[in-house]
CSV table of C-alpha atoms in Angstrom, one decimal:
chain,number,residue,atom,x,y,z
A,7,UNK,CA,18.1,59.9,43.2
A,8,UNK,CA,17.9,57.4,40.3
A,9,UNK,CA,18.4,59.6,37.3
A,10,UNK,CA,21.4,58.7,35.2
A,11,UNK,CA,23.3,56.9,37.9
A,12,UNK,CA,25.2,53.7,37.6
A,13,UNK,CA,24.7,50.7,39.9
A,14,UNK,CA,26.4,50.3,43.2
A,15,UNK,CA,26.0,47.2,45.4
A,16,UNK,CA,27.0,46.7,49.0
A,17,UNK,CA,27.1,43.3,50.8
A,18,UNK,CA,27.8,42.6,54.4
A,19,UNK,CA,29.3,39.2,54.8
A,20,UNK,CA,30.4,37.4,58.0
A,21,UNK,CA,34.0,38.4,57.8
A,22,UNK,CA,34.0,40.7,54.9
A,23,UNK,CA,32.2,43.7,53.4
A,24,UNK,CA,32.0,44.1,49.6
A,25,UNK,CA,31.3,47.2,47.5
A,26,UNK,CA,30.8,46.7,43.8
A,27,UNK,CA,30.2,49.5,41.4
A,28,UNK,CA,29.4,49.7,37.7
A,29,UNK,CA,32.1,51.5,35.9
A,30,UNK,CA,30.9,54.1,33.4
A,31,UNK,CA,32.6,54.2,30.0
A,32,UNK,CA,35.3,56.7,30.1
A,33,UNK,CA,36.0,59.0,27.1
A,34,UNK,CA,39.1,58.1,25.0
A,35,UNK,CA,41.1,61.1,26.1
A,36,UNK,CA,40.1,60.9,29.7
A,37,UNK,CA,42.5,59.7,32.4
A,38,UNK,CA,40.7,56.7,34.0
A,39,UNK,CA,42.4,57.1,37.3
A,40,UNK,CA,40.7,60.3,38.1
A,41,UNK,CA,37.2,58.8,37.7
A,42,UNK,CA,36.8,57.3,41.2
A,43,UNK,CA,33.7,55.8,42.6
A,44,UNK,CA,34.8,54.0,45.7
A,45,UNK,CA,36.5,56.3,48.2
A,46,UNK,CA,38.2,55.4,51.5
A,47,UNK,CA,37.0,57.6,54.4
A,48,UNK,CA,39.5,56.0,56.7
A,49,UNK,CA,41.5,52.8,56.9
A,50,UNK,CA,38.5,50.8,58.0
A,51,UNK,CA,35.6,52.6,56.3
A,52,UNK,CA,34.9,53.2,52.7
A,53,UNK,CA,32.0,54.5,50.7
A,54,UNK,CA,30.4,54.4,47.2
A,55,UNK,CA,28.0,57.1,46.1
A,56,UNK,CA,25.4,57.5,43.4
A,57,UNK,CA,24.4,61.0,42.1
A,58,UNK,CA,26.2,64.3,41.5
A,59,UNK,CA,29.9,63.8,41.5
A,60,UNK,CA,30.7,67.3,42.7
A,61,UNK,CA,28.3,67.0,45.7
A,62,UNK,CA,30.0,63.7,46.6
A,63,UNK,CA,33.4,65.3,46.6
A,64,UNK,CA,32.3,67.9,49.2
A,65,UNK,CA,30.7,65.3,51.4
A,66,UNK,CA,33.7,62.9,51.2
A,67,UNK,CA,36.1,65.7,52.1
A,68,UNK,CA,34.1,66.7,55.2
A,69,UNK,CA,33.7,63.0,56.3
A,70,UNK,CA,37.5,62.4,55.9
A,71,UNK,CA,38.3,65.5,58.0
A,72,UNK,CA,35.8,64.3,60.6
A,73,UNK,CA,37.3,60.9,60.8
A,74,UNK,CA,40.8,62.3,61.6
A,75,UNK,CA,39.4,64.9,64.0
A,76,UNK,CA,37.6,62.2,65.9
A,77,UNK,CA,40.8,60.1,66.1
A,78,UNK,CA,42.7,63.0,67.5
A,79,UNK,CA,40.1,64.0,70.0
A,80,UNK,CA,38.9,60.7,71.2
A,81,UNK,CA,42.0,58.6,70.3
A,82,UNK,CA,39.7,56.0,68.7
A,83,UNK,CA,38.9,55.4,65.1
A,84,UNK,CA,35.3,56.3,64.1
A,85,UNK,CA,32.6,53.6,64.2
A,86,UNK,CA,30.8,53.2,60.8
A,87,UNK,CA,27.6,54.3,62.5
A,88,UNK,CA,29.2,57.5,63.8
A,89,UNK,CA,30.5,58.6,60.4
A,90,UNK,CA,27.3,57.6,58.7
A,91,UNK,CA,25.4,59.7,61.2
A,92,UNK,CA,27.7,62.6,60.6
A,93,UNK,CA,27.2,62.4,56.9
A,94,UNK,CA,23.4,62.0,57.3
A,95,UNK,CA,23.3,65.0,59.7
A,96,UNK,CA,25.3,67.1,57.2
A,97,UNK,CA,22.8,66.2,54.4
A,98,UNK,CA,19.8,67.0,56.6
A,99,UNK,CA,21.2,70.4,57.5
A,100,UNK,CA,21.2,71.3,53.8
A,101,UNK,CA,17.5,70.4,53.5
A,102,UNK,CA,16.6,72.9,56.1
A,103,UNK,CA,18.6,76.0,55.4
A,104,UNK,CA,17.7,78.8,53.1
A,105,UNK,CA,19.7,79.5,50.0
A,106,UNK,CA,21.1,75.9,49.9
A,107,UNK,CA,20.0,72.8,48.0
A,108,UNK,CA,20.2,69.3,49.3
A,109,UNK,CA,23.2,67.1,48.4
A,110,UNK,CA,22.2,65.1,45.4
A,111,UNK,CA,23.8,61.8,46.4
A,112,UNK,CA,22.9,58.5,48.0
A,113,UNK,CA,25.8,56.7,49.6
A,114,UNK,CA,26.6,53.2,50.7
A,115,UNK,CA,29.1,53.2,53.6
A,116,UNK,CA,30.8,49.9,54.6
A,117,UNK,CA,33.4,49.1,57.2
A,118,UNK,CA,34.4,47.2,60.3
A,119,UNK,CA,34.0,48.6,63.8
A,120,UNK,CA,36.6,48.1,66.5
A,121,UNK,CA,34.6,45.2,67.9
A,122,UNK,CA,35.1,43.4,64.6
A,123,UNK,CA,31.5,43.5,63.4
A,124,UNK,CA,30.9,44.4,59.7
A,125,UNK,CA,28.5,47.2,58.9
A,126,UNK,CA,26.7,48.5,55.9
A,127,UNK,CA,24.7,51.7,55.9
A,128,UNK,CA,22.8,53.6,53.2
A,129,UNK,CA,22.1,57.3,53.3
A,130,UNK,CA,19.9,59.4,51.0
A,131,UNK,CA,19.6,63.1,50.1
A,132,UNK,CA,17.0,63.6,52.8
A,133,UNK,CA,19.5,62.7,55.5
A,134,UNK,CA,18.0,59.4,56.7
A,135,UNK,CA,20.3,56.4,57.2
A,136,UNK,CA,19.6,52.8,57.7
A,137,UNK,CA,21.6,49.7,58.3
A,138,UNK,CA,21.4,46.9,55.7
A,139,UNK,CA,22.6,43.4,55.2
A,140,UNK,CA,22.8,44.0,51.4
A,141,UNK,CA,21.6,46.9,49.3
A,142,UNK,CA,21.9,48.6,46.0
A,143,UNK,CA,21.7,52.2,44.8
A,144,UNK,CA,21.4,53.6,41.3
A,145,UNK,CA,19.1,53.6,38.3
A,146,UNK,CA,18.0,49.9,38.5
A,147,UNK,CA,18.3,49.6,42.2
A,148,UNK,CA,14.9,47.9,42.4
A,149,UNK,CA,16.0,45.1,40.1
A,150,UNK,CA,19.2,44.5,42.0
A,151,UNK,CA,17.5,44.6,45.3
A,152,UNK,CA,15.0,42.0,44.2
A,153,UNK,CA,17.9,39.8,43.1
A,154,UNK,CA,19.6,40.2,46.5
A,155,UNK,CA,16.5,39.4,48.4
A,156,UNK,CA,16.2,36.1,46.6
A,157,UNK,CA,19.9,35.2,46.8
A,158,UNK,CA,21.2,36.6,50.1
A,159,UNK,CA,21.3,33.5,52.3
A,160,UNK,CA,23.5,32.5,55.1
A,161,UNK,CA,25.3,30.1,52.7
A,162,UNK,CA,25.8,32.8,50.2
A,163,UNK,CA,27.8,35.0,52.6
A,164,UNK,CA,29.4,32.1,54.5
A,165,UNK,CA,32.8,32.6,52.8
A,166,UNK,CA,34.5,35.6,51.5
A,167,UNK,CA,34.6,34.5,47.9
A,168,UNK,CA,30.9,33.6,48.0
A,169,UNK,CA,30.1,37.1,49.2
A,170,UNK,CA,32.2,38.6,46.4
A,171,UNK,CA,30.6,36.4,43.9
A,172,UNK,CA,27.1,37.5,45.1
A,173,UNK,CA,28.0,41.1,44.7
A,174,UNK,CA,29.3,40.5,41.1
A,175,UNK,CA,26.2,38.4,40.2
A,176,UNK,CA,24.0,41.2,41.5
A,177,UNK,CA,25.8,43.7,39.3
A,178,UNK,CA,25.7,41.5,36.3
A,179,UNK,CA,21.9,41.5,36.4
A,180,UNK,CA,21.9,45.2,35.3
A,181,UNK,CA,25.4,46.0,34.0
A,182,UNK,CA,25.2,46.0,30.2
A,183,UNK,CA,28.7,45.0,29.1
A,184,UNK,CA,29.7,42.3,31.7
A,185,UNK,CA,32.8,42.0,33.8
A,186,UNK,CA,35.0,44.6,32.3
A,187,UNK,CA,32.6,47.3,33.5
A,188,UNK,CA,32.7,46.3,37.2
A,189,UNK,CA,34.9,47.7,39.9
A,190,UNK,CA,35.1,46.0,43.2
A,191,UNK,CA,36.5,46.8,46.7
A,192,UNK,CA,36.5,44.7,49.9
A,193,UNK,CA,37.5,45.2,53.5
A,194,UNK,CA,38.4,42.2,55.6
A,195,UNK,CA,38.4,42.3,59.4
A,196,UNK,CA,41.6,44.2,60.6
A,197,UNK,CA,42.8,44.7,57.1
A,198,UNK,CA,42.8,47.9,55.0
A,199,UNK,CA,40.6,48.5,51.9
A,200,UNK,CA,41.6,46.4,48.9
A,201,UNK,CA,40.6,47.5,45.4
A,202,UNK,CA,40.4,44.7,42.9
A,203,UNK,CA,42.2,45.0,39.6
A,204,UNK,CA,40.3,44.3,36.4
A,205,UNK,CA,42.0,40.9,36.0
A,206,UNK,CA,40.9,39.8,39.5
A,207,UNK,CA,37.3,40.8,38.7
A,208,UNK,CA,37.5,38.9,35.4
A,209,UNK,CA,38.7,35.7,37.3
A,210,UNK,CA,35.5,35.9,39.5
A,211,UNK,CA,33.3,36.5,36.5
A,212,UNK,CA,34.7,33.5,34.7
A,213,UNK,CA,34.1,31.4,37.8
A,214,UNK,CA,30.5,32.6,38.0
A,215,UNK,CA,30.0,31.8,34.3
A,216,UNK,CA,31.4,28.3,34.8
A,217,UNK,CA,29.1,27.7,37.8
A,218,UNK,CA,26.1,28.9,35.7
A,219,UNK,CA,27.0,26.4,32.9
A,220,UNK,CA,27.4,23.5,35.3
A,221,UNK,CA,24.1,24.4,36.9
A,222,UNK,CA,22.4,24.4,33.6
A,223,UNK,CA,23.9,21.1,32.5
A,224,UNK,CA,22.6,19.5,35.7
A,225,UNK,CA,19.2,20.9,35.1
A,226,UNK,CA,19.1,19.5,31.5
A,227,UNK,CA,20.3,16.1,32.8
A,228,UNK,CA,17.6,16.0,35.4
A,229,UNK,CA,14.9,16.8,32.9
A,230,UNK,CA,16.2,14.1,30.6
B,28,UNK,CA,-3.8,93.0,29.5
B,29,UNK,CA,-1.8,90.0,28.7
B,30,UNK,CA,1.9,89.4,27.8
B,31,UNK,CA,2.5,87.3,24.8
B,32,UNK,CA,5.4,84.9,24.1
B,33,UNK,CA,7.6,87.7,22.7
B,34,UNK,CA,7.0,89.9,25.7
B,35,UNK,CA,4.7,92.6,24.2
B,36,UNK,CA,1.6,93.4,26.1
B,37,UNK,CA,-1.7,93.2,24.2
B,38,UNK,CA,-5.2,93.9,25.3
B,39,UNK,CA,-6.9,90.6,26.3
B,40,UNK,CA,-10.5,90.2,25.1
B,41,UNK,CA,-13.1,91.0,27.9
B,42,UNK,CA,-15.1,87.9,29.0
B,43,UNK,CA,-17.6,89.9,30.9
B,44,UNK,CA,-19.4,90.9,27.8
B,45,UNK,CA,-19.3,94.1,26.0
B,46,UNK,CA,-21.0,96.9,27.9
B,47,UNK,CA,-19.8,99.7,25.9
B,48,UNK,CA,-20.3,98.3,22.4
B,49,UNK,CA,-19.9,101.5,20.5
B,50,UNK,CA,-16.6,102.4,22.1
B,51,UNK,CA,-15.1,99.0,21.5
B,52,UNK,CA,-16.1,99.0,17.9
B,53,UNK,CA,-14.4,102.3,17.4
B,54,UNK,CA,-11.3,101.1,19.1
B,55,UNK,CA,-11.2,98.1,16.9
B,56,UNK,CA,-11.5,100.2,13.8
B,57,UNK,CA,-8.7,102.3,15.0
B,58,UNK,CA,-6.5,99.3,15.6
B,59,UNK,CA,-7.4,98.0,12.1
B,60,UNK,CA,-6.3,101.2,10.6
B,61,UNK,CA,-3.0,100.9,12.5
B,62,UNK,CA,-2.2,97.7,10.7
B,63,UNK,CA,-0.2,98.7,7.7
B,64,UNK,CA,0.2,96.7,4.5
B,65,UNK,CA,3.7,95.8,5.6
B,66,UNK,CA,2.3,94.2,8.8
B,67,UNK,CA,0.0,92.1,6.7
B,68,UNK,CA,2.8,91.2,4.3
B,69,UNK,CA,5.0,90.0,7.2
B,70,UNK,CA,2.2,88.0,8.7
B,71,UNK,CA,1.5,86.3,5.4
B,72,UNK,CA,5.2,85.5,4.9
B,73,UNK,CA,5.3,84.0,8.4
B,74,UNK,CA,2.2,81.9,7.6
B,75,UNK,CA,3.8,80.6,4.4
B,76,UNK,CA,7.0,79.8,6.3
B,77,UNK,CA,5.1,77.8,8.9
B,78,UNK,CA,3.2,75.7,6.4
B,79,UNK,CA,3.7,71.9,6.8
B,80,UNK,CA,5.0,70.5,3.6
B,81,UNK,CA,4.7,66.8,2.6
B,82,UNK,CA,7.5,65.7,0.3
B,83,UNK,CA,7.9,62.6,-1.7
B,84,UNK,CA,10.8,60.5,-0.4
B,85,UNK,CA,14.2,62.1,-0.2
B,86,UNK,CA,13.5,64.5,-3.1
B,87,UNK,CA,12.1,68.0,-2.8
B,88,UNK,CA,9.1,67.4,-4.9
B,89,UNK,CA,5.9,67.7,-3.0
B,90,UNK,CA,3.3,65.1,-2.9
B,91,UNK,CA,0.3,66.3,-4.9
B,92,UNK,CA,-2.2,64.0,-3.3
B,93,UNK,CA,-2.6,63.3,0.3
B,94,UNK,CA,-0.3,60.6,1.6
B,95,UNK,CA,-3.1,58.5,2.9
B,96,UNK,CA,-4.9,58.6,-0.5
B,97,UNK,CA,-1.8,57.4,-2.2
B,98,UNK,CA,-0.9,54.8,0.4
B,99,UNK,CA,-4.1,54.1,2.3
B,100,UNK,CA,-3.3,51.9,5.3
B,101,UNK,CA,-4.9,49.8,7.9
B,102,UNK,CA,-2.3,50.3,10.6
B,103,UNK,CA,-0.7,53.6,11.3
B,104,UNK,CA,2.0,53.7,14.0
B,105,UNK,CA,3.4,57.0,15.0
B,106,UNK,CA,6.3,57.5,17.5
B,107,UNK,CA,7.0,60.9,19.0
B,108,UNK,CA,10.1,61.6,21.0
B,109,UNK,CA,13.6,60.0,20.8
B,110,UNK,CA,12.9,57.1,23.1
B,111,UNK,CA,9.7,56.1,21.3
B,112,UNK,CA,11.4,56.4,17.9
B,113,UNK,CA,14.4,54.3,19.1
B,114,UNK,CA,11.9,51.6,20.2
B,115,UNK,CA,10.1,51.6,16.9
B,116,UNK,CA,13.3,51.6,14.8
B,117,UNK,CA,15.0,48.8,16.7
B,118,UNK,CA,12.1,46.5,17.4
B,119,UNK,CA,9.6,47.1,14.6
B,120,UNK,CA,11.5,48.4,11.7
B,121,UNK,CA,14.4,46.0,11.8
B,122,UNK,CA,11.9,43.1,11.1
B,123,UNK,CA,11.0,43.2,7.5
B,124,UNK,CA,11.9,45.8,4.9
B,125,UNK,CA,10.5,49.2,5.3
B,126,UNK,CA,10.4,51.7,2.5
B,127,UNK,CA,10.5,55.4,3.0
B,128,UNK,CA,7.6,56.9,1.2
B,129,UNK,CA,7.6,60.5,2.2
B,130,UNK,CA,8.5,63.0,4.8
B,131,UNK,CA,7.0,66.1,6.4
B,132,UNK,CA,9.0,69.2,6.9
B,133,UNK,CA,8.0,72.2,8.8
B,134,UNK,CA,9.4,75.3,10.4
B,135,UNK,CA,8.4,77.6,13.2
B,136,UNK,CA,10.0,80.2,15.4
B,137,UNK,CA,11.6,77.6,17.6
B,138,UNK,CA,13.7,76.0,14.9
B,139,UNK,CA,17.3,76.8,14.8
B,140,UNK,CA,17.7,77.2,11.1
B,141,UNK,CA,16.3,80.2,9.4
B,142,UNK,CA,16.4,78.8,5.9
B,143,UNK,CA,13.2,77.1,5.2
B,144,UNK,CA,13.6,76.0,1.6
B,145,UNK,CA,16.8,74.1,2.0
B,146,UNK,CA,16.2,71.9,5.0
B,147,UNK,CA,18.2,68.7,4.5
B,148,UNK,CA,16.5,65.3,4.7
B,149,UNK,CA,18.1,64.7,8.1
B,150,UNK,CA,16.1,67.7,9.4
B,151,UNK,CA,12.8,66.3,8.4
B,152,UNK,CA,10.6,66.2,11.4
B,153,UNK,CA,8.6,63.3,10.4
B,154,UNK,CA,9.4,60.5,8.0
B,155,UNK,CA,6.8,58.0,6.7
B,156,UNK,CA,7.7,54.4,6.0
B,157,UNK,CA,5.6,51.5,4.7
B,158,UNK,CA,6.3,47.8,5.0
B,159,UNK,CA,7.3,46.5,1.6
B,160,UNK,CA,6.2,42.9,2.2
B,161,UNK,CA,2.8,43.8,3.7
B,162,UNK,CA,1.6,47.0,2.2
B,163,UNK,CA,-1.6,46.8,4.2
B,164,UNK,CA,0.4,48.2,7.0
B,165,UNK,CA,0.3,51.6,5.5
B,166,UNK,CA,-1.4,49.7,2.7
B,167,UNK,CA,-4.6,48.9,1.0
B,168,UNK,CA,-7.7,49.1,3.2
B,169,UNK,CA,-10.0,52.1,3.3
B,170,UNK,CA,-9.9,54.5,6.2
B,171,UNK,CA,-12.8,52.7,7.9
B,172,UNK,CA,-10.6,49.8,9.0
B,173,UNK,CA,-7.6,51.9,9.9
B,174,UNK,CA,-6.2,51.6,13.4
B,175,UNK,CA,-3.7,54.1,14.8
B,176,UNK,CA,-1.1,53.5,17.5
B,177,UNK,CA,0.8,56.4,19.0
B,178,UNK,CA,3.9,56.1,21.2
B,179,UNK,CA,5.4,58.9,23.2
B,180,UNK,CA,7.2,59.8,26.4
B,181,UNK,CA,6.7,62.2,29.1
B,182,UNK,CA,8.7,63.2,32.2
B,183,UNK,CA,7.5,61.5,35.4
B,184,UNK,CA,7.3,64.8,37.2
B,185,UNK,CA,4.2,65.5,35.0
B,186,UNK,CA,2.4,62.5,36.4
B,187,UNK,CA,-0.1,63.5,39.0
B,188,UNK,CA,-1.1,60.9,41.6
B,189,UNK,CA,-2.1,60.6,45.2
B,190,UNK,CA,0.5,58.0,45.8
B,191,UNK,CA,4.0,59.0,46.9
B,192,UNK,CA,6.1,59.7,43.9
B,193,UNK,CA,9.1,57.9,45.4
B,194,UNK,CA,7.2,54.6,45.0
B,195,UNK,CA,6.5,55.1,41.3
B,196,UNK,CA,8.1,52.3,39.3
B,197,UNK,CA,9.5,54.7,36.7
B,198,UNK,CA,9.6,54.2,33.8
B,199,UNK,CA,6.0,52.9,33.4
B,200,UNK,CA,3.5,52.8,30.7
B,201,UNK,CA,0.0,54.2,30.6
B,202,UNK,CA,-2.6,54.0,27.8
B,203,UNK,CA,-5.4,56.2,26.5
B,204,UNK,CA,-7.7,55.0,23.8
B,205,UNK,CA,-10.6,56.4,21.6
B,206,UNK,CA,-14.2,55.2,21.9
B,207,UNK,CA,-13.9,53.1,18.7
B,208,UNK,CA,-10.8,51.2,19.9
B,209,UNK,CA,-12.3,47.9,21.0
B,210,UNK,CA,-9.2,45.9,21.9
B,211,UNK,CA,-7.8,46.1,25.4
B,212,UNK,CA,-4.6,48.1,26.1
B,213,UNK,CA,-1.6,46.2,27.3
B,214,UNK,CA,-1.2,48.5,30.3
B,215,UNK,CA,-3.4,50.4,32.8
B,216,UNK,CA,-5.3,53.4,31.4
B,217,UNK,CA,-4.2,56.9,32.2
B,218,UNK,CA,-6.0,58.1,35.3
B,219,UNK,CA,-7.5,61.6,35.9
B,220,UNK,CA,-6.3,64.3,36.3
B,221,UNK,CA,-3.4,63.6,34.0
B,222,UNK,CA,-3.7,65.0,30.5
B,223,UNK,CA,-1.8,64.4,27.3
B,224,UNK,CA,-0.1,67.3,25.5
B,225,UNK,CA,1.1,68.4,22.1
B,226,UNK,CA,1.1,66.2,19.0
B,227,UNK,CA,-0.1,62.9,20.6
B,228,UNK,CA,-3.1,64.8,22.0
B,229,UNK,CA,-3.9,66.3,18.6
B,230,UNK,CA,-3.7,63.0,16.9
B,231,UNK,CA,-5.8,61.3,19.5
B,232,UNK,CA,-8.4,64.1,19.5
B,233,UNK,CA,-8.6,63.9,15.7
B,234,UNK,CA,-9.2,60.1,15.9
B,235,UNK,CA,-11.9,60.5,18.5
B,236,UNK,CA,-13.8,63.1,16.5
B,237,UNK,CA,-13.6,61.1,13.2
B,238,UNK,CA,-14.3,57.8,15.0
B,239,UNK,CA,-11.0,56.1,14.1
B,240,UNK,CA,-9.9,53.5,16.6
B,241,UNK,CA,-6.7,54.7,18.1
B,242,UNK,CA,-4.6,54.0,21.2
B,243,UNK,CA,-1.9,56.2,22.7
B,244,UNK,CA,0.9,54.5,24.8
B,245,UNK,CA,2.5,57.1,27.1
B,246,UNK,CA,5.7,56.2,28.9
B,247,UNK,CA,6.5,58.2,32.0
B,248,UNK,CA,10.2,58.2,32.6
B,249,UNK,CA,12.8,60.1,34.6
B,250,UNK,CA,15.3,60.4,31.8
B,251,UNK,CA,14.1,62.3,28.7
B,252,UNK,CA,17.2,61.7,26.6
B,253,UNK,CA,17.7,58.4,24.8
B,254,UNK,CA,17.9,55.7,27.4
B,255,UNK,CA,17.9,51.9,27.3
B,256,UNK,CA,15.6,51.4,30.3
B,257,UNK,CA,13.0,53.8,29.0
B,258,UNK,CA,12.9,52.2,25.5
B,259,UNK,CA,12.6,48.7,27.1
B,260,UNK,CA,9.5,50.0,29.0
B,261,UNK,CA,7.7,50.0,25.7
B,262,UNK,CA,8.2,46.2,25.3
B,263,UNK,CA,4.7,45.2,26.5
B,264,UNK,CA,3.3,46.8,23.4
B,265,UNK,CA,5.0,44.1,21.3
B,266,UNK,CA,2.3,41.7,22.5
B,267,UNK,CA,-0.6,43.8,21.3
B,268,UNK,CA,-2.5,42.8,18.2
B,269,UNK,CA,-1.2,45.7,16.2
B,270,UNK,CA,2.5,44.9,16.6
B,271,UNK,CA,2.4,41.2,17.1
B,272,UNK,CA,2.7,40.3,13.4
B,273,UNK,CA,5.3,42.9,12.8
B,274,UNK,CA,8.0,42.0,15.3
B,275,UNK,CA,10.0,38.9,14.6
B,276,UNK,CA,13.5,39.0,16.0
B,277,UNK,CA,13.6,40.3,19.5
B,278,UNK,CA,17.2,39.4,20.6
B,279,UNK,CA,18.5,41.0,17.4
B,280,UNK,CA,16.4,44.1,18.2
B,281,UNK,CA,18.0,44.3,21.6
B,282,UNK,CA,21.4,44.3,20.0
B,283,UNK,CA,20.5,47.0,17.6
B,284,UNK,CA,19.1,49.1,20.4
B,285,UNK,CA,22.3,48.7,22.4
B,286,UNK,CA,24.3,49.9,19.3
B,287,UNK,CA,22.0,52.9,18.9
B,288,UNK,CA,22.6,53.7,22.6
B,289,UNK,CA,26.4,53.6,22.3
B,290,UNK,CA,26.5,55.7,19.2
B,291,UNK,CA,24.3,58.3,20.8
B,292,UNK,CA,25.8,58.3,24.2
B,293,UNK,CA,26.7,61.7,25.5
B,294,UNK,CA,29.7,61.7,27.8
B,295,UNK,CA,28.6,63.4,31.0
B,296,UNK,CA,30.7,63.7,34.1
B,297,UNK,CA,28.1,65.2,36.3
B,298,UNK,CA,26.7,62.0,37.5
B,299,UNK,CA,28.4,58.9,38.9
């Protein structure tokens, strides 16, 4: 599922989960608000997908209905694993029925459970799902994953801002035009989903660039 | 019986050998009689339409002599497909001044225009350039020392392998070379049972038959339209002997490539 898709990155921190996506360039006359990549499934769970937008819309609608239905029946909000399993089972059904084709999307689902533990899951069109500490989906997912494997350390996710910076750095590896093409969303424990505005993303990007410059200065001093 | 491209059913030739020779000959004569002068005229017209014409530069005057006789060269690089052409134009052709020396125009039933005599220069299927500063690239050596490089793309679904296709690092490069090509290719060779199709295959076969050293670089990609990652997959070729001397400014080339991408970007809302 890597044809023509833009990068999405998910990071599971200690007290925060971060979803970063590459914004695709919107046509001049197109209303930017309607091009949504990060969708809330409930107050404490959200997801980003890569692939066919129309298929994603159908899956998201079903997942949202399931979240509320679960809350009404069981009087508890869904766990991230439950809703991921629901989505994965839905996708698998479509691989085994006649007259239907599989959903052409991979999804990254993040959120906090009632016990306060952060979760990150990835599903793919076959209907399998796995838990991850950090993952990427999209065209250059391999490059981003390699970056994450090198840089995901306990220090890197120790604080919320560090986790956010890691997500942005991972996206900057493959996003062509820098900070203005990145969209970010976070969920903190017991808090609802927060979408970052372009300015807030820019702030982090400038911080990252400053840190890079300082690191390079130190390196050149050492070599001298 | 076999169905042709246009759907009509024709009698396929019998491979089992002719048992009833006389009958067949009679049938053939009958069919020959059925072909009217009009049929022959139509077929000749079609053959004339489908001729490949070589024209000098942007004008409509045709080249009287063969292009290679007028501009004999030692290195001939041909790029087929929009990704290969984008690679060549941004990395190779922006270093140094390239002069257009001719173009080839052709028409067949798949073309969208029906007018064959007034094809504009933007519809030329193949444009020939030579390096002004170093005419030996498309320059002065006789054919014996000529080396040919072919660049092209193919969809990764055409790649046959025993490995799982999910693990293929697409886009990736494979090479195929003729017997006389003594240098090593910069990427692994194309394994069996994969085969090359169309124009690149024709060029490579010609080179093999006429003992010209040639190498084909085939990029298997999952996106056939113009795409940055596919074009960058051709980068290892820049280190080969053929292209080393030609490419000077790689960062600038990357910028030119990005500009090319943005001008050609098709807005698609299907994928996110």
